[in-house]
Amino acid sequence: MPIPADRLAKRYTAKQFTEWRARWSGIEPDEALRTPPFGTTEDGLLDFRGITMRKPGLGWLKKFNHAQFKMCDFTAASLAETNCSLCIFQDCVFDYTDLNNFRDYGCHFTNCRFYRSEWQVGAIGFDTSSAARGEYQSRYINCHFENIKLTKTVIDDPQFIDCNFVFKKLSGLDFGCSGFVACRFIGAFQDLTFRGTYEREDDRVRKGHPEFAGFTDVSFERAALQWFDMRGGFRCDHLRMPSDGSAFTADLPRLCADRASLLERMNDPPLHKIASRYFDLYCRFAGEQKIQIVSRFELIEIASNAGEPDTLADTLYTTLKSTYATPT
């Protein structure tokens, strides 16, 4: 019986990690995948805890094509330097897993958990330059991502369905043309980019418009949002904003069309300065993006950088929200 992807992660010691990794000495990884030498864990998952998939010293990536991994526990394992094409991962655990330079080309992950793993300098939702449209469509269904490291990982156009994103702070990541359906964001999210069109011209020619790019029925109710850079017509349908009222969805074209008149009515120079700076940042996308998320924390940051009090930011936030908030 599969276990829930969002169940609480177990606590382990460094000694356990060391023991799990040491037991694989002398065991060929490919043979171990065919005949798991350590049976199953107490949760009934195939015990691959501590395994290293790629032999040290190889000058090339480990490759898996059309492989299937079902009910596997990869806690404290290493899948680093691995290229997975059109593979299936179902009911798998990636707790404290080394996924650095792990490359996902059209893989499907179902009911999987990623907890405190490192997935840096990798690729999520990619295809090959000669692939047909939709040939490599990565999907993550009912997966749980919690406090994983994603530094310098590139993301193209994966689809996330019924997934949890739980982070103390996730920042500085370009989600590309990702699609999110019935997902939940919990924690702090800052300086993230979401695109409604492919950035590269050759991708636009080869793949056309990204079919799934956008937020659909997504909850930010337990999230703190700041600087969500949405562009290229990134779709926003049925978003539930933070329950503390710290962000709202705005009609960006209307807001920017009123920019001059809004600034003209602001007689307070510091308030005028804060608003002008904010409009400069977001109105450049008004011609391509219908909806933008406006965050109170963004305005507070601008005010702080200008040496102005939070009260001015709150005044501007209240003004914008009362006039330009629009449901999605």
XYZ file of C-alpha atoms in Angstrom:
328
model
C 0.000 0.000 0.000
C 1.601 3.329 -1.055
C 2.304 5.763 1.754
C 1.223 9.428 1.489
C 3.824 11.647 -0.178
C 3.143 14.449 2.309
C 3.548 12.396 5.487
C 6.014 13.699 8.037
C 9.622 12.940 7.190
C 11.570 10.693 9.495
C 14.572 11.891 11.455
C 17.855 10.132 10.845
C 21.380 10.415 12.219
C 24.628 10.923 10.337
C 25.637 7.471 11.543
C 22.645 5.902 9.789
C 23.519 7.675 6.548
C 27.110 6.440 6.795
C 26.019 2.864 7.456
C 23.547 2.854 4.574
C 26.172 4.125 2.142
C 28.919 1.791 3.353
C 26.839 -1.369 2.820
C 26.851 -0.816 -0.964
C 30.603 -1.292 -1.227
C 31.375 -3.862 -3.910
C 27.767 -4.074 -5.136
C 27.088 -3.214 -8.776
C 24.278 -0.603 -8.864
C 22.622 -1.949 -12.023
C 22.525 -5.465 -10.602
C 21.131 -4.111 -7.341
C 18.276 -2.473 -9.227
C 17.404 -5.810 -10.816
C 17.715 -7.752 -7.555
C 17.561 -5.459 -4.506
C 20.007 -6.967 -1.970
C 18.475 -5.396 1.136
C 14.811 -6.231 0.661
C 12.270 -3.691 1.806
C 12.129 -1.034 4.499
C 9.710 -1.006 7.421
C 7.401 1.020 5.155
C 7.372 -1.701 2.513
C 9.535 0.204 0.020
C 12.465 -1.321 -1.851
C 15.511 -0.447 0.220
C 17.900 1.633 -1.866
C 18.859 3.905 1.014
C 22.431 5.120 0.576
C 22.978 3.700 -2.922
C 25.160 5.602 -5.416
C 23.810 5.066 -8.925
C 26.791 6.402 -10.843
C 30.221 4.921 -10.246
C 32.746 7.549 -9.127
C 35.251 8.590 -11.761
C 33.068 8.044 -14.813
C 33.480 10.721 -17.451
C 29.846 10.653 -18.518
C 26.375 10.778 -17.049
C 24.566 7.683 -15.872
C 21.648 7.128 -18.241
C 18.228 5.590 -17.764
C 15.759 5.365 -20.647
C 12.149 4.250 -20.128
C 13.103 2.805 -16.729
C 10.475 2.261 -14.040
C 11.087 2.773 -10.336
C 8.136 1.833 -8.159
C 7.931 1.925 -4.362
C 11.627 2.723 -3.838
C 13.273 4.451 -0.895
C 16.240 6.548 -2.056
C 16.861 8.221 1.311
C 20.490 9.443 1.564
C 21.167 7.936 -1.869
C 22.955 9.584 -4.785
C 21.302 9.915 -8.166
C 23.733 12.695 -9.072
C 25.111 13.009 -12.597
C 22.162 11.030 -13.970
C 20.164 11.537 -17.147
C 16.640 10.068 -16.991
C 14.620 10.037 -20.191
C 10.936 9.076 -20.197
C 11.261 7.226 -16.889
C 8.558 6.512 -14.318
C 8.986 7.069 -10.594
C 5.988 5.974 -8.550
C 5.607 5.946 -4.750
C 9.269 6.823 -4.216
C 11.044 8.633 -1.399
C 13.865 11.117 -2.045
C 14.724 12.270 1.480
C 18.208 13.816 1.868
C 18.965 12.557 -1.653
C 21.807 13.867 -3.808
C 20.137 14.819 -7.094
C 22.791 17.295 -8.203
C 22.969 17.399 -11.994
C 20.023 14.994 -12.212
C 18.324 15.647 -15.541
C 14.650 14.933 -16.061
C 13.669 14.540 -19.699
C 9.977 13.737 -19.918
C 9.782 11.692 -16.715
C 6.640 11.051 -14.668
C 6.799 11.224 -10.881
C 3.685 10.076 -9.024
C 3.179 10.152 -5.249
C 6.852 10.933 -4.581
C 8.401 12.936 -1.770
C 11.465 15.179 -1.977
C 12.578 16.267 1.487
C 15.774 18.239 2.114
C 17.317 16.869 -1.054
C 19.840 18.710 -3.197
C 18.761 19.122 -6.812
C 21.264 21.732 -7.967
C 22.715 22.384 -11.420
C 20.149 19.938 -12.801
C 17.253 20.036 -15.239
C 13.524 19.592 -14.684
C 11.011 19.126 -17.487
C 13.390 19.274 -20.430
C 13.404 17.713 -23.887
C 15.901 17.360 -26.733
C 16.346 19.895 -29.506
C 15.009 17.382 -32.048
C 11.970 16.259 -30.013
C 8.433 16.729 -31.298
C 5.973 18.835 -29.341
C 4.778 16.885 -26.299
C 7.212 14.000 -26.824
C 8.963 14.790 -23.533
C 6.286 16.070 -21.155
C 7.400 15.805 -17.559
C 4.686 15.432 -14.938
C 4.768 15.497 -11.159
C 1.512 14.207 -9.714
C 0.711 14.275 -5.998
C 4.338 14.991 -5.110
C 5.672 16.761 -2.038
C 8.656 19.130 -2.250
C 9.974 20.382 1.076
C 13.067 22.500 1.687
C 15.042 21.106 -1.217
C 17.942 23.014 -2.762
C 17.369 24.033 -6.369
C 20.258 26.437 -6.979
C 21.148 26.753 -10.674
C 18.664 24.063 -11.677
C 16.992 24.932 -14.964
C 13.282 24.297 -15.446
C 11.562 24.205 -18.830
C 7.888 23.202 -18.995
C 6.986 20.454 -16.474
C 3.443 20.044 -15.206
C 2.798 19.860 -11.458
C -0.578 18.400 -10.465
C -1.835 18.232 -6.860
C 1.651 18.951 -5.466
C 2.861 20.611 -2.272
C 5.690 23.143 -2.215
C 6.757 23.648 1.403
C 9.763 25.919 1.924
C 11.133 28.048 4.714
C 12.274 30.225 1.822
C 12.504 29.530 -1.892
C 14.035 32.347 -3.899
C 15.857 33.186 -7.108
C 14.355 30.408 -9.243
C 13.036 30.587 -12.810
C 10.173 28.092 -13.171
C 10.106 28.605 -16.935
C 6.831 27.547 -18.539
C 5.764 25.258 -15.698
C 2.119 24.457 -15.170
C 0.591 24.156 -11.696
C -2.824 22.552 -11.179
C -4.420 22.144 -7.726
C -1.084 22.800 -6.001
C -0.369 24.311 -2.595
C 2.448 26.730 -1.709
C 3.331 26.880 1.984
C 6.105 29.074 3.400
C 8.064 31.994 1.928
C 8.522 32.467 -1.834
C 10.544 35.327 -3.256
C 12.081 36.427 -6.575
C 10.503 33.697 -8.707
C 9.893 33.860 -12.459
C 7.010 32.243 -14.336
C 6.716 32.410 -18.120
C 3.743 32.037 -20.425
C 5.912 31.729 -23.542
C 9.183 29.971 -24.231
C 12.169 32.245 -23.779
C 14.171 30.866 -26.708
C 13.118 31.524 -30.277
C 13.952 27.983 -31.433
C 11.683 26.555 -28.723
C 8.848 28.846 -29.817
C 9.269 27.685 -33.412
C 9.540 23.990 -32.518
C 6.964 23.752 -29.712
C 4.657 26.723 -30.253
C 2.773 27.900 -27.182
C 3.363 26.034 -23.886
C 0.142 24.137 -23.312
C 0.208 23.922 -19.527
C 1.994 27.114 -18.399
C 0.049 28.807 -15.615
C -1.559 28.591 -12.195
C -4.907 26.772 -12.070
C -6.710 26.272 -8.750
C -3.552 27.034 -6.768
C -3.478 27.888 -3.069
C -1.144 30.509 -1.602
C -3.248 30.763 1.540
C -0.374 29.757 3.825
C 2.371 31.517 1.881
C 4.258 34.799 1.979
C 4.809 36.058 -1.569
C 7.260 38.660 -2.820
C 8.392 39.579 -6.326
C 6.562 37.053 -8.481
C 7.748 37.895 -11.988
C 4.973 36.587 -14.224
C 5.303 37.381 -17.904
C 4.417 36.265 -21.419
C 0.742 35.678 -20.660
C 1.319 33.273 -17.777
C -2.209 32.068 -16.991
C -3.800 32.640 -13.578
C -7.122 30.893 -12.905
C -8.703 30.433 -9.484
C -5.834 31.520 -7.255
C -6.396 31.618 -3.508
C -4.237 34.356 -2.056
C -2.574 34.535 1.401
C -5.131 34.386 4.189
C -3.393 37.272 6.006
C -4.236 39.627 3.135
C -0.591 40.341 2.284
C -1.007 39.864 -1.484
C -3.720 40.107 -4.134
C -4.135 39.509 -7.858
C -4.318 42.730 -9.848
C -5.540 43.712 -13.297
C -2.083 44.716 -14.559
C -3.050 46.384 -17.880
C -5.672 48.526 -16.130
C -3.320 49.413 -13.295
C -0.587 50.490 -15.678
C -3.010 52.370 -17.926
C -3.926 54.454 -14.864
C -0.325 54.940 -13.858
C -0.042 58.608 -14.860
C -3.295 59.638 -13.197
C -2.433 57.709 -10.028
C 0.937 59.387 -9.718
C -0.584 62.774 -10.450
C -2.936 62.421 -7.484
C -0.138 61.527 -5.068
C 0.843 64.816 -3.457
C 3.216 63.185 -0.962
C 6.666 63.049 -2.695
C 7.892 59.926 -0.826
C 4.654 58.064 -1.666
C 4.963 59.201 -5.274
C 8.539 57.864 -5.354
C 7.554 54.445 -4.010
C 4.653 54.091 -6.449
C 6.733 55.238 -9.415
C 9.436 52.700 -8.638
C 6.884 49.909 -8.329
C 5.230 50.804 -11.654
C 8.639 50.881 -13.352
C 9.253 47.299 -12.303
C 5.951 45.732 -13.326
C 4.391 47.878 -16.042
C 6.978 46.724 -18.567
C 4.955 43.489 -18.770
C 1.511 45.122 -18.987
C 1.256 44.456 -22.710
C 1.697 40.711 -22.308
C 0.486 39.831 -18.799
C -3.151 40.266 -17.729
C -2.765 39.329 -14.067
C 0.001 40.214 -11.642
C 0.391 39.388 -7.971
C 0.861 42.522 -5.866
C 2.507 41.948 -2.496
C 2.578 44.234 0.516
C 6.113 43.005 1.212
C 7.316 44.307 -2.163
C 6.123 47.818 -1.372
C 7.651 47.652 2.104
C 11.003 46.691 0.567
C 10.872 49.624 -1.851
C 9.953 51.978 0.979
C 12.745 50.630 3.159
C 15.315 51.031 0.383
C 14.183 54.635 0.024
C 14.453 55.222 3.759
C 10.697 55.637 4.119
C 8.395 54.113 6.777
C 6.255 51.007 6.275
C 3.138 53.129 6.746
C 3.618 54.665 3.293
C 3.862 51.213 1.755
C 0.679 50.176 3.554
C -1.113 53.285 2.283
C -0.160 52.502 -1.309
C -1.011 48.821 -0.911
C -4.481 49.631 0.413
C -5.081 52.088 -2.431
C -4.060 49.630 -5.135
C -5.953 46.722 -3.610
C -9.204 48.664 -3.234
C -9.172 49.669 -6.885
C -7.341 47.022 -8.896
C -7.792 43.700 -7.086
C -9.475 41.243 -9.392
C -10.519 37.640 -8.717
C -9.076 34.944 -10.951
